[in-house]
Amino acid sequence: MRGLMQDWSLTVDRIIDHAARVHATREVITRRTDGTIHRTDYATIRHRAKRVSAALRKIGIGLGDRVATLAWNSERHMECWYGAMGIGAVLHTLNPRLHPDQLAWISHDAGSRILILDTSFIGLIETVREQLPFEHYIVIADAQTLPDNSLDAMPYEEWIAGADDAPEWGGFDEKTACGLCYTSGTTGNPKGVLYSHRSNVLVSLMALGKGALGIAPDDIVMPIVPMFHANAWALAFAAPAAGAKLVMPGGQLDGASVFELLDKERVTFAAAVPTVWLSLLHHLRQHGLALPWLRRVVIGGAALPVAILRAFEEDYDVEVVHAWGMTETSPIGTIGGVPAALAQADEATHVAQQLKQGRPPFGVELRITDENGRDLPWDGASPGRLMVRGFAVAGAYFNGAGGEILDEHGFFDTGDMATIDTHGTMQITDRAKDVIKSGGEWISSIEIENITLSHPAIANAAAIGVPHPKWDERPLLVVELRSGHSIGADELRAHLDGRIARWWMPDEYVFLNAIPLGATGKVNKAALRKIIRNR
Ligand code: AMP
C-alpha cells in the first residue's frame, strides 16, 4: 500500500522559491571584487535567477547540460546556481586556486559549454584559453566594469537583461543531477562528485537541525568557505531555506576583511577552514578587537587545533562547532560537541570531546574497518579506515572515474583513518596517506600539529613522515612562525615534551617562511614533502 501524501519533489529551486515568498526582504550582502558592498534580498535574487535561466535557455542550455562558474561567494554567483539548477542544468563550480592546467583538464572532463567568471579570474582564464572547451564566456560585471579581455566575454548584467521571460523551474525527477564539484585530491586526476537535487535538499535540511549547524531565521550567516569548496558546506541552500540573512565575503578572506564584515553586518554564524580562523584570531589579538555579535563558528575541512577552540570560547565567547566532511559527503559527515552523557564531566573531558570530529547526524552512517574490511570496535582507541554511507554520499564519480567506489555493503572509503568511541563520536587520526608509520605503529600527524599550533609563536605547522632505516618512518615537523617571533627547535621540543608520547617526538624541525596551502586552504602535504626532499 502506498502512502497518500503529496508528491512534492525535493528540488533546490523550491528553496529559493520559499525564501523569496516567505523571507522576501531578508538581506543578502556581498563584498564585490572591487571592494564595494552590495545589498539585495531573496526576492530579487530569485527574480534575477529566473533571468539567468532564460539567458541559459537562449543559448540552448537545458536539462543535464553543465554550466561552469569560476567565482567567489556573491549574490550573483547564487543567482547562477539557482538559475542553472532550476532548469535542470548542472552547476559546476571550478576552484580558482587550482593550477591552470588542472582547471583545463577538469573543464574538459565536465564538458561545460559556458563559463561564468568573476572579473578577477579573467587573466587566469586567458592564460589557458586555448585549452578550454567553452563557447561562451560571461563575466560577472556590467558593461561599464567589464575589463578589456581576449575572451570575447559578455557582461553578466547585459546577458541577463537580454532575456526577459521566466522559465518554469523544476518538474523533473528529484534525483536529477544538480551540481558538480571536483575533489581536491592531491594525487591522480581530480574526480567529479555529481550532487542530485534530492541530496542537496536533504543535506540542507540536515544542516538546519540544532544538532548539526542549527541555522535559524534570526541568524546572519557568513559562508567564508567558498561556494566552490563542497557546496559552501550547504550554506547557500540552508541559509535561504531558514530565512537567515546571508553575508557573502567575495574573495577577500584575510583576517582584517573577514573581521570587518563580521562586525559591520553583525554576523552570528560563520563557517571556514582553520587557516582562515587563525588569520582572523591573529588580527583580533593584534588590534585588541572583540566579536560581540558572533555566536557560533563552524570549523572543518581540517582538524580543529586546540588553540582555536580555546581562543574562540574563552577569549571571545563564541561557540565552536567542529565538523568533518568531504566533497563526497556533500559535505556534512560528522558534527562535534559534548555528548549529553558527558555533560557533567570535567573541563578536560569536554575539550577532548570538542576536538574530536563528532557524531554523524541522521542520514550518515559510519564504520571503521581494519585492512581486511572487518569492523573495528567503537572503543575510542582502535584506529581504522573510515567508511561512510548515506543519502548525500557519492555512489560513483562523474564519467565513471575510479570505477566502483563502494564496498559490498554500499560504504564509501573516505581515505581517512579514525577511531569511534562508545558515544559514537568519531576522531580523525590522519589522512590514510599522511599517517606516519614508525616501528610498525601509527603516529598521528594531526595530533602533533594541533599541539604545536597551541604555541603562540606558531602560525602554521605540519608533521610528515620521512624514511628511516630502522623505524621505517620518523616524524619531521615543519613550522611557520608568526611575523615578529623567533623560536628554535629546542623551544619547540620543550613545548611538545610531555604532551605527546616520547616516541612521537619529531626527529627534525624545519622552519619555513610559508607552508604551502592547497586549493581549499589546507596544508598541501604533497607539495611540502617535495620541498623537504629537495632541500
Ligand atoms: P575536501 O573534499 O577537499 O573537503 O577534503 C575532505 C578531507 O578533508 C577529509 O577526507 C579529511 O581528510 C579532511 N577533513 C575535513 N574535515 C576535517 C576535520 N574536521 N578534521 C580533520 N580532517 C578533516
Coordinates of C-alpha atoms and ligand atoms in Angstrom, one line a residue:
M1 CA 0.0 0.0 0.0
R2 CA 1.4 3.4 -0.9
G3 CA 1.1 6.4 1.3
L4 CA -1.3 9.1 0.4
M5 CA 0.8 12.2 0.9
Q6 CA 1.6 14.7 -1.8
D7 CA 4.2 14.2 -4.4
W8 CA 6.4 17.3 -3.6
S9 CA 9.8 16.6 -5.1
L10 CA 12.9 17.7 -3.4
T11 CA 14.5 20.1 -5.9
V12 CA 16.6 23.0 -4.8
D13 CA 14.6 25.7 -6.8
R14 CA 11.9 25.2 -4.2
I15 CA 14.4 26.6 -1.6
I16 CA 14.8 30.0 -3.3
D17 CA 11.0 30.0 -4.1
H18 CA 10.4 29.6 -0.4
A19 CA 12.9 32.3 0.6
A20 CA 11.5 34.7 -2.0
R21 CA 7.9 34.2 -0.8
V22 CA 8.3 33.9 3.0
H23 CA 11.5 35.9 3.6
A24 CA 11.3 38.2 0.6
T25 CA 13.1 41.2 2.0
R26 CA 15.7 39.3 4.1
E27 CA 19.0 40.7 3.0
V28 CA 21.9 39.2 1.1
I29 CA 25.1 41.3 1.3
T30 CA 28.1 40.8 -0.9
R31 CA 31.6 42.3 -0.9
R32 CA 32.2 42.7 -4.6
T33 CA 35.5 42.2 -6.3
D34 CA 36.1 46.0 -6.3
G35 CA 35.6 46.0 -2.5
T36 CA 32.2 47.8 -2.5
I37 CA 29.3 46.3 -0.5
H38 CA 26.2 45.4 -2.5
R39 CA 22.8 44.8 -0.8
T40 CA 19.9 42.8 -2.2
D41 CA 17.3 40.3 -0.9
Y42 CA 15.9 36.8 -1.6
A43 CA 13.0 38.0 -3.8
T44 CA 15.4 39.9 -6.0
I45 CA 17.8 37.0 -6.2
R46 CA 15.0 34.7 -7.3
H47 CA 13.8 37.2 -9.9
R48 CA 17.3 37.6 -11.4
A49 CA 18.0 33.8 -11.2
K50 CA 15.0 33.4 -13.5
R51 CA 16.7 35.8 -15.9
V52 CA 19.8 33.5 -15.7
S53 CA 17.6 30.6 -16.6
A54 CA 16.2 32.4 -19.5
A55 CA 19.6 33.5 -20.7
L56 CA 20.9 29.9 -20.5
R57 CA 17.8 28.7 -22.4
K58 CA 18.6 31.2 -25.1
I59 CA 21.9 29.6 -25.8
G60 CA 20.4 26.1 -25.8
I61 CA 21.3 25.0 -22.2
G62 CA 18.8 22.7 -20.6
L63 CA 18.4 19.5 -18.6
G64 CA 21.7 17.8 -17.9
D65 CA 23.9 20.5 -19.5
R66 CA 26.8 21.7 -17.4
V67 CA 27.2 25.3 -16.5
A68 CA 30.7 26.2 -15.1
T69 CA 31.4 29.0 -12.7
L70 CA 34.7 30.4 -11.5
A71 CA 33.7 32.8 -8.8
W72 CA 33.8 33.9 -5.2
N73 CA 30.8 33.9 -2.9
S74 CA 28.4 36.5 -4.1
E75 CA 24.7 37.1 -4.7
R76 CA 25.3 36.9 -8.5
H77 CA 27.0 33.5 -8.1
M78 CA 23.9 32.4 -6.2
E79 CA 21.7 33.6 -9.0
C80 CA 23.7 31.4 -11.4
W81 CA 23.4 28.4 -9.1
Y82 CA 19.6 28.7 -8.8
G83 CA 19.2 29.8 -12.4
A84 CA 21.0 26.8 -13.8
M85 CA 19.8 24.3 -11.2
G86 CA 16.2 25.4 -11.6
I87 CA 16.0 24.3 -15.3
G88 CA 17.8 21.0 -14.5
A89 CA 21.2 22.1 -15.7
V90 CA 24.2 21.1 -13.6
L91 CA 26.1 23.9 -11.9
H92 CA 29.8 23.0 -12.0
T93 CA 32.0 25.1 -9.6
L94 CA 35.6 25.5 -10.6
N95 CA 38.2 26.2 -7.9
P96 CA 40.4 29.2 -8.9
R97 CA 43.2 28.1 -6.6
L98 CA 43.9 25.1 -8.9
H99 CA 46.7 25.1 -11.4
P100 CA 45.5 26.4 -14.8
D101 CA 46.3 23.1 -16.4
Q102 CA 44.2 21.3 -13.9
L103 CA 41.4 23.8 -14.5
A104 CA 41.6 23.0 -18.2
W105 CA 41.6 19.2 -17.5
I106 CA 38.5 19.5 -15.2
S107 CA 36.6 21.7 -17.7
H108 CA 37.0 19.1 -20.4
D109 CA 36.0 16.3 -18.1
A110 CA 32.9 18.2 -17.0
G111 CA 32.1 19.2 -20.6
S112 CA 30.5 22.6 -19.9
R113 CA 30.0 24.9 -22.9
I114 CA 29.7 28.1 -20.8
L115 CA 31.9 29.7 -18.2
I116 CA 30.6 32.4 -15.9
L117 CA 33.5 34.1 -14.1
D118 CA 34.5 36.9 -11.8
T119 CA 36.5 39.8 -13.3
S120 CA 39.4 38.8 -11.1
F121 CA 39.8 35.5 -12.9
I122 CA 39.9 36.8 -16.5
G123 CA 43.7 36.8 -16.6
L124 CA 43.9 33.3 -15.3
I125 CA 41.5 32.0 -17.9
E126 CA 43.2 34.0 -20.7
T127 CA 46.4 32.0 -19.9
V128 CA 44.8 28.7 -20.8
R129 CA 42.0 29.8 -23.1
E130 CA 43.4 27.6 -26.0
Q131 CA 42.9 24.5 -23.8
L132 CA 39.4 25.3 -22.7
P133 CA 36.1 23.8 -24.2
F134 CA 33.9 26.9 -23.5
E135 CA 31.9 28.5 -26.3
H136 CA 30.5 31.3 -24.1
Y137 CA 32.2 33.5 -21.5
I138 CA 30.1 35.6 -19.2
V139 CA 31.9 38.0 -16.8
I140 CA 30.2 38.9 -13.6
A141 CA 30.2 42.6 -14.2
D142 CA 28.2 45.2 -16.2
A143 CA 29.2 46.9 -19.4
Q144 CA 31.0 49.7 -17.6
T145 CA 33.0 47.5 -15.2
L146 CA 33.9 44.8 -17.7
P147 CA 37.7 44.9 -18.1
D148 CA 39.3 44.6 -21.5
N149 CA 39.8 40.9 -22.3
S150 CA 40.5 38.5 -25.1
L151 CA 37.7 36.1 -24.2
D152 CA 35.0 37.8 -26.3
A153 CA 33.2 37.9 -23.0
M154 CA 29.7 39.3 -22.4
P155 CA 29.0 41.2 -19.2
Y156 CA 26.6 39.3 -16.9
E157 CA 24.2 42.2 -16.4
E158 CA 23.7 42.7 -20.2
W159 CA 23.5 38.9 -20.6
I160 CA 20.6 38.6 -18.2
A161 CA 18.9 41.8 -19.2
G162 CA 18.6 40.4 -22.7
A163 CA 16.5 37.5 -21.5
D164 CA 13.2 38.6 -20.2
D165 CA 11.0 35.5 -20.0
A166 CA 10.8 33.5 -16.8
P167 CA 11.2 29.8 -17.5
E168 CA 9.4 27.3 -15.2
W169 CA 11.6 25.6 -12.7
G170 CA 11.5 22.1 -11.5
G171 CA 9.2 19.5 -13.0
F172 CA 12.0 16.9 -13.2
D173 CA 12.8 13.9 -11.0
E174 CA 14.4 14.9 -7.7
K175 CA 17.3 12.6 -8.4
T176 CA 18.3 14.7 -11.4
A177 CA 21.9 16.0 -11.3
C178 CA 22.2 19.4 -9.8
G179 CA 25.8 20.3 -9.0
L180 CA 29.3 19.1 -9.9
C181 CA 32.3 19.6 -7.8
Y182 CA 35.8 18.1 -8.3
T183 CA 37.7 16.7 -5.3
S184 CA 40.8 18.5 -4.4
G185 CA 42.7 15.1 -4.4
T186 CA 46.4 15.6 -4.2
T187 CA 47.2 12.5 -6.2
G188 CA 45.9 11.5 -9.6
N189 CA 43.4 13.4 -11.6
P190 CA 40.6 15.2 -9.8
K191 CA 37.3 13.3 -9.7
G192 CA 33.9 14.9 -10.2
V193 CA 31.2 14.4 -7.5
L194 CA 27.8 14.8 -9.0
Y195 CA 25.2 16.0 -6.5
S196 CA 21.5 15.5 -7.1
H197 CA 18.7 17.9 -6.2
R198 CA 17.5 15.4 -3.6
S199 CA 20.9 15.0 -1.9
N200 CA 21.3 18.8 -1.8
V201 CA 17.9 19.4 -0.3
L202 CA 18.3 16.7 2.2
V203 CA 21.7 17.8 3.3
S204 CA 20.4 21.4 3.7
L205 CA 17.6 20.2 5.9
M206 CA 20.2 18.2 7.9
A207 CA 22.3 21.4 8.2
L208 CA 19.3 23.2 9.8
G209 CA 19.0 20.8 12.6
K210 CA 20.1 22.0 16.1
G211 CA 22.4 19.0 16.4
A212 CA 24.0 20.0 13.1
L213 CA 24.7 23.6 12.1
G214 CA 21.4 24.8 13.7
I215 CA 20.7 27.8 11.4
A216 CA 17.6 29.8 12.4
P217 CA 15.7 32.6 10.8
D218 CA 17.3 35.2 13.1
D219 CA 20.8 34.1 12.1
I220 CA 23.1 36.2 10.0
V221 CA 25.2 33.6 8.1
M222 CA 28.6 34.2 6.5
P223 CA 29.9 31.3 4.4
I224 CA 33.6 32.1 4.3
V225 CA 34.1 28.7 2.9
P226 CA 33.8 29.3 -0.9
M227 CA 30.9 28.0 -3.0
F228 CA 33.5 26.0 -5.0
H229 CA 34.5 24.1 -1.9
A230 CA 32.0 21.3 -1.4
N231 CA 28.8 23.3 -1.9
A232 CA 29.9 26.0 0.6
W233 CA 29.1 23.4 3.2
A234 CA 25.4 23.6 2.1
L235 CA 25.1 27.2 3.4
A236 CA 23.9 28.7 0.1
F237 CA 20.9 26.4 0.4
A238 CA 20.5 26.2 4.1
A239 CA 20.5 30.0 4.8
P240 CA 17.7 30.8 2.3
A241 CA 15.8 27.7 3.5
A242 CA 15.9 29.0 7.0
G243 CA 15.3 32.7 6.0
A244 CA 18.6 33.7 7.5
K245 CA 20.4 36.9 6.3
L246 CA 23.4 36.0 4.2
V247 CA 26.8 37.8 4.0
M248 CA 28.9 36.8 1.1
P249 CA 32.5 37.8 1.6
G250 CA 33.7 37.7 -2.0
G251 CA 37.4 37.0 -2.4
Q252 CA 38.9 39.0 0.5
L253 CA 39.4 36.3 3.1
D254 CA 42.2 37.9 5.2
G255 CA 41.7 38.4 8.9
A256 CA 41.0 42.2 8.6
S257 CA 38.4 41.9 5.8
V258 CA 36.7 39.0 7.5
F259 CA 36.5 40.9 10.8
E260 CA 35.1 44.0 9.1
L261 CA 32.2 42.1 7.7
L262 CA 31.6 40.0 10.8
D263 CA 31.4 43.3 12.8
K264 CA 29.6 45.6 10.4
E265 CA 27.0 43.1 9.3
R266 CA 26.6 41.6 12.9
V267 CA 27.2 38.1 11.6
T268 CA 26.0 35.4 14.1
F269 CA 27.2 32.3 12.3
A270 CA 30.2 31.8 10.1
A271 CA 32.0 28.8 8.6
A272 CA 35.6 28.3 7.4
V273 CA 38.7 26.1 7.4
P274 CA 41.2 26.5 10.3
T275 CA 43.7 28.7 8.4
V276 CA 41.1 31.4 7.9
W277 CA 40.2 31.4 11.6
L278 CA 43.9 31.5 12.5
S279 CA 44.3 34.7 10.5
L280 CA 41.2 36.2 12.0
L281 CA 42.3 35.4 15.6
H282 CA 45.7 36.9 14.8
H283 CA 44.1 40.1 13.6
L284 CA 41.8 40.3 16.6
R285 CA 44.7 40.0 19.0
Q286 CA 46.9 42.4 17.2
H287 CA 44.3 45.1 17.3
G288 CA 42.6 44.3 20.6
L289 CA 39.2 43.7 18.9
A290 CA 36.1 41.8 20.1
L291 CA 33.4 39.7 18.5
P292 CA 30.2 40.9 20.2
W293 CA 27.8 39.6 17.5
L294 CA 29.2 36.2 16.6
R295 CA 27.5 33.3 18.3
R296 CA 28.8 30.2 16.6
V297 CA 31.5 29.2 14.1
V298 CA 31.8 26.0 12.2
I299 CA 35.4 24.8 11.7
G300 CA 36.0 22.0 9.3
G301 CA 38.0 20.9 6.3
A302 CA 41.0 20.2 8.5
A303 CA 41.3 19.3 12.2
L304 CA 40.4 21.9 14.8
P305 CA 43.5 23.0 16.7
V306 CA 43.0 23.4 20.5
A307 CA 44.4 26.9 20.3
I308 CA 41.5 28.0 18.0
L309 CA 38.9 26.3 20.3
R310 CA 40.2 28.0 23.4
A311 CA 40.6 31.4 21.8
F312 CA 37.0 31.4 20.5
E313 CA 35.4 30.0 23.6
E314 CA 37.5 31.6 26.3
D315 CA 38.6 35.0 24.8
Y316 CA 35.6 35.8 22.5
D317 CA 32.7 33.8 24.0
V318 CA 31.9 32.2 20.6
E319 CA 30.7 28.6 20.4
V320 CA 32.9 26.3 18.3
V321 CA 31.3 23.6 16.2
H322 CA 34.0 21.2 14.8
A323 CA 32.8 19.4 11.7
W324 CA 34.2 16.7 9.4
G325 CA 33.2 16.1 5.9
M326 CA 34.4 15.8 2.3
T327 CA 33.3 16.8 -1.2
E328 CA 31.9 13.3 -1.5
T329 CA 29.7 13.7 1.6
S330 CA 28.0 17.0 0.3
P331 CA 29.9 17.7 2.7
I332 CA 28.4 17.1 6.2
G333 CA 29.7 13.9 7.7
T334 CA 30.0 14.5 11.5
I335 CA 29.3 17.3 13.9
G336 CA 31.4 17.8 17.0
G337 CA 30.2 18.6 20.6
V338 CA 30.0 17.2 24.0
P339 CA 27.6 14.2 24.2
A340 CA 24.8 14.6 26.8
A341 CA 26.2 11.6 28.8
L342 CA 29.4 13.7 29.4
A343 CA 27.7 17.0 30.3
Q344 CA 28.8 16.7 33.9
A345 CA 32.3 15.6 33.1
D346 CA 35.3 17.8 33.8
E347 CA 36.6 20.5 31.5
A348 CA 39.5 18.4 30.1
T349 CA 37.0 15.8 29.0
H350 CA 34.8 18.4 27.4
V351 CA 37.8 19.9 25.5
A352 CA 38.9 16.4 24.4
Q353 CA 35.4 15.7 23.0
Q354 CA 35.1 19.0 21.2
L355 CA 38.4 18.4 19.5
K356 CA 37.0 15.1 18.1
Q357 CA 35.3 15.4 14.7
G358 CA 31.9 14.4 16.2
R359 CA 28.9 12.3 15.6
P360 CA 27.1 11.7 12.3
P361 CA 23.7 13.3 12.1
F362 CA 20.8 11.1 11.0
G363 CA 21.4 10.2 7.3
V364 CA 25.1 9.5 7.7
E365 CA 26.3 6.0 8.7
L366 CA 29.9 5.3 9.7
R367 CA 32.0 2.2 10.1
I368 CA 35.7 1.8 10.9
T369 CA 37.4 -1.2 9.4
D370 CA 40.8 -3.0 9.5
E371 CA 42.8 -3.7 6.4
N372 CA 40.7 -6.8 5.7
G373 CA 37.5 -4.8 5.8
R374 CA 36.4 -6.2 9.2
D375 CA 34.6 -3.8 11.6
L376 CA 36.7 -2.5 14.5
P377 CA 35.3 -1.8 17.9
W378 CA 33.9 1.6 18.8
D379 CA 36.2 1.9 21.8
G380 CA 37.8 5.3 21.0
A381 CA 41.2 3.5 20.8
S382 CA 41.2 1.4 17.6
P383 CA 42.0 3.4 14.5
G384 CA 40.8 2.1 11.2
R385 CA 39.7 3.2 7.8
L386 CA 36.6 5.4 8.0
M387 CA 33.8 4.2 5.8
V388 CA 30.6 6.2 5.1
R389 CA 27.1 5.7 3.7
G390 CA 24.1 8.0 3.4
F391 CA 21.6 9.9 1.3
A392 CA 24.1 12.6 0.4
V393 CA 27.3 10.4 -0.1
A394 CA 28.7 9.8 -3.5
G395 CA 27.9 6.4 -5.1
A396 CA 30.2 6.9 -8.1
Y397 CA 32.3 9.6 -9.6
F398 CA 31.4 11.6 -12.8
N399 CA 32.3 9.8 -16.0
G400 CA 33.0 6.6 -14.1
A401 CA 36.3 7.9 -12.7
G402 CA 37.8 5.4 -10.2
G403 CA 35.3 2.7 -11.2
E404 CA 33.4 1.0 -8.4
I405 CA 33.9 3.1 -5.2
L406 CA 31.6 1.4 -2.8
D407 CA 32.3 -1.8 -0.8
E408 CA 29.9 -4.7 -0.8
H409 CA 27.8 -3.0 1.9
G410 CA 27.5 0.2 -0.1
F411 CA 30.0 2.1 2.1
F412 CA 32.5 4.6 0.6
D413 CA 36.1 4.5 1.7
T414 CA 36.9 8.1 2.9
G415 CA 40.7 7.6 2.9
D416 CA 40.7 8.9 6.5
M417 CA 41.8 7.0 9.5
A418 CA 39.7 7.3 12.6
T419 CA 38.6 6.0 15.9
I420 CA 34.9 6.0 17.1
D421 CA 34.2 6.0 20.9
T422 CA 31.4 4.5 22.9
H423 CA 29.4 7.7 22.5
G424 CA 29.5 7.3 18.7
T425 CA 32.0 10.2 18.4
M426 CA 34.5 9.9 15.6
Q427 CA 38.0 11.2 15.7
I428 CA 40.2 11.5 12.6
T429 CA 43.7 10.3 13.4
D430 CA 45.0 11.0 10.0
R431 CA 44.6 11.0 6.2
A432 CA 45.4 7.4 5.4
K433 CA 48.3 8.6 3.2
D434 CA 49.6 11.1 5.8
V435 CA 49.9 8.6 8.6
I436 CA 53.4 8.3 10.0
K437 CA 54.3 4.7 10.4
S438 CA 57.1 4.3 12.9
G439 CA 58.3 0.9 14.1
G440 CA 55.0 -0.7 13.0
E441 CA 52.9 1.8 15.0
W442 CA 51.0 4.8 13.8
I443 CA 51.8 8.3 14.8
S444 CA 49.0 10.9 14.3
S445 CA 50.4 13.8 12.3
I446 CA 47.2 15.8 13.2
E447 CA 47.8 15.5 16.9
I448 CA 51.4 16.7 16.7
E449 CA 50.2 19.6 14.5
N450 CA 47.5 20.6 16.9
I451 CA 49.8 20.7 19.9
T452 CA 52.4 22.6 18.0
L453 CA 49.7 25.2 17.0
S454 CA 48.9 25.9 20.6
H455 CA 52.3 27.7 20.9
P456 CA 51.7 31.4 20.5
A457 CA 54.7 31.9 18.1
I458 CA 53.4 29.4 15.6
A459 CA 51.4 30.5 12.6
N460 CA 51.1 27.0 11.0
A461 CA 52.5 23.5 11.4
A462 CA 52.7 20.2 9.5
A463 CA 54.1 16.9 10.6
I464 CA 55.2 14.5 7.8
G465 CA 56.9 11.1 7.8
V466 CA 60.4 10.8 6.4
P467 CA 62.1 7.5 5.6
H468 CA 64.2 6.0 8.3
P469 CA 66.4 2.9 8.0
K470 CA 65.4 1.4 11.3
W471 CA 61.9 2.7 12.1
D472 CA 60.6 2.8 8.5
E473 CA 59.5 6.4 9.1
R474 CA 60.1 9.1 11.6
P475 CA 58.2 12.4 12.1
L476 CA 59.6 15.6 10.8
L477 CA 57.9 18.8 11.9
V478 CA 57.6 21.8 9.7
V479 CA 56.6 25.1 11.2
E480 CA 55.8 28.6 10.0
L481 CA 56.4 31.3 12.6
R482 CA 54.2 34.3 13.1
S483 CA 55.8 37.5 12.0
G484 CA 57.9 39.1 14.7
H485 CA 58.5 35.8 16.6
S486 CA 61.6 33.7 16.7
I487 CA 62.0 30.4 18.4
G488 CA 64.2 27.5 17.8
A489 CA 64.0 23.7 17.7
D490 CA 64.8 23.5 21.5
E491 CA 61.8 25.5 22.5
L492 CA 59.5 23.5 20.1
R493 CA 60.8 20.3 21.6
A494 CA 60.2 21.6 25.1
H495 CA 56.6 22.6 24.1
L496 CA 55.8 19.1 22.8
D497 CA 57.6 17.2 25.6
G498 CA 55.1 15.7 27.9
R499 CA 52.2 16.5 25.6
I500 CA 52.9 13.6 23.2
A501 CA 54.4 10.2 23.6
R502 CA 58.2 10.2 23.7
W503 CA 58.5 8.1 20.5
W504 CA 56.2 10.6 18.7
M505 CA 58.7 13.4 19.2
P506 CA 59.8 14.7 15.8
D507 CA 63.4 13.8 14.9
E508 CA 63.8 17.1 13.0
Y509 CA 62.4 20.6 12.9
V510 CA 62.2 22.7 9.8
F511 CA 61.3 26.4 9.7
L512 CA 59.7 27.7 6.5
N513 CA 58.6 31.2 5.7
A514 CA 55.3 29.8 4.3
I515 CA 53.9 26.3 4.5
P516 CA 52.3 25.6 1.1
L517 CA 48.5 25.5 1.1
G518 CA 46.3 23.6 -1.3
A519 CA 43.3 24.8 -3.3
T520 CA 40.9 24.7 -0.3
G521 CA 43.2 26.4 2.2
K522 CA 44.6 23.3 3.8
V523 CA 48.2 22.4 4.1
N524 CA 49.4 20.7 0.9
K525 CA 51.5 17.8 2.2
A526 CA 52.4 16.6 -1.2
A527 CA 54.0 19.9 -2.1
L528 CA 55.6 20.1 1.4
R529 CA 57.1 16.6 1.0
K530 CA 58.7 17.8 -2.3
I531 CA 60.1 20.9 -0.6
I532 CA 61.6 18.7 2.2
R533 CA 63.0 16.2 -0.3
N534 CA 64.6 18.9 -2.4
R535 CA 66.2 20.8 0.5
Ligands
AMP1 P1 37.6 18.0 0.7 O1 36.8 17.0 -0.1 O2 38.5 18.9 0.0 O3 36.7 18.8 1.6 O4 38.5 17.2 1.7 C1 38.0 16.2 2.6 C2 39.1 15.8 3.6 O5 39.4 16.8 4.4 C3 38.6 14.7 4.5 O6 38.6 13.4 3.9 C4 39.6 14.8 5.7 O7 40.8 14.2 5.4 C5 39.8 16.3 5.7 N1 38.9 16.9 6.7 C6 37.8 17.5 6.6 N2 37.3 18.0 7.8 C7 38.2 17.6 8.7 C8 38.3 17.7 10.1 N3 37.4 18.4 10.8 N4 39.4 17.2 10.7 C9 40.3 16.5 10.0 N5 40.3 16.4 8.7 C10 39.3 16.9 8.0

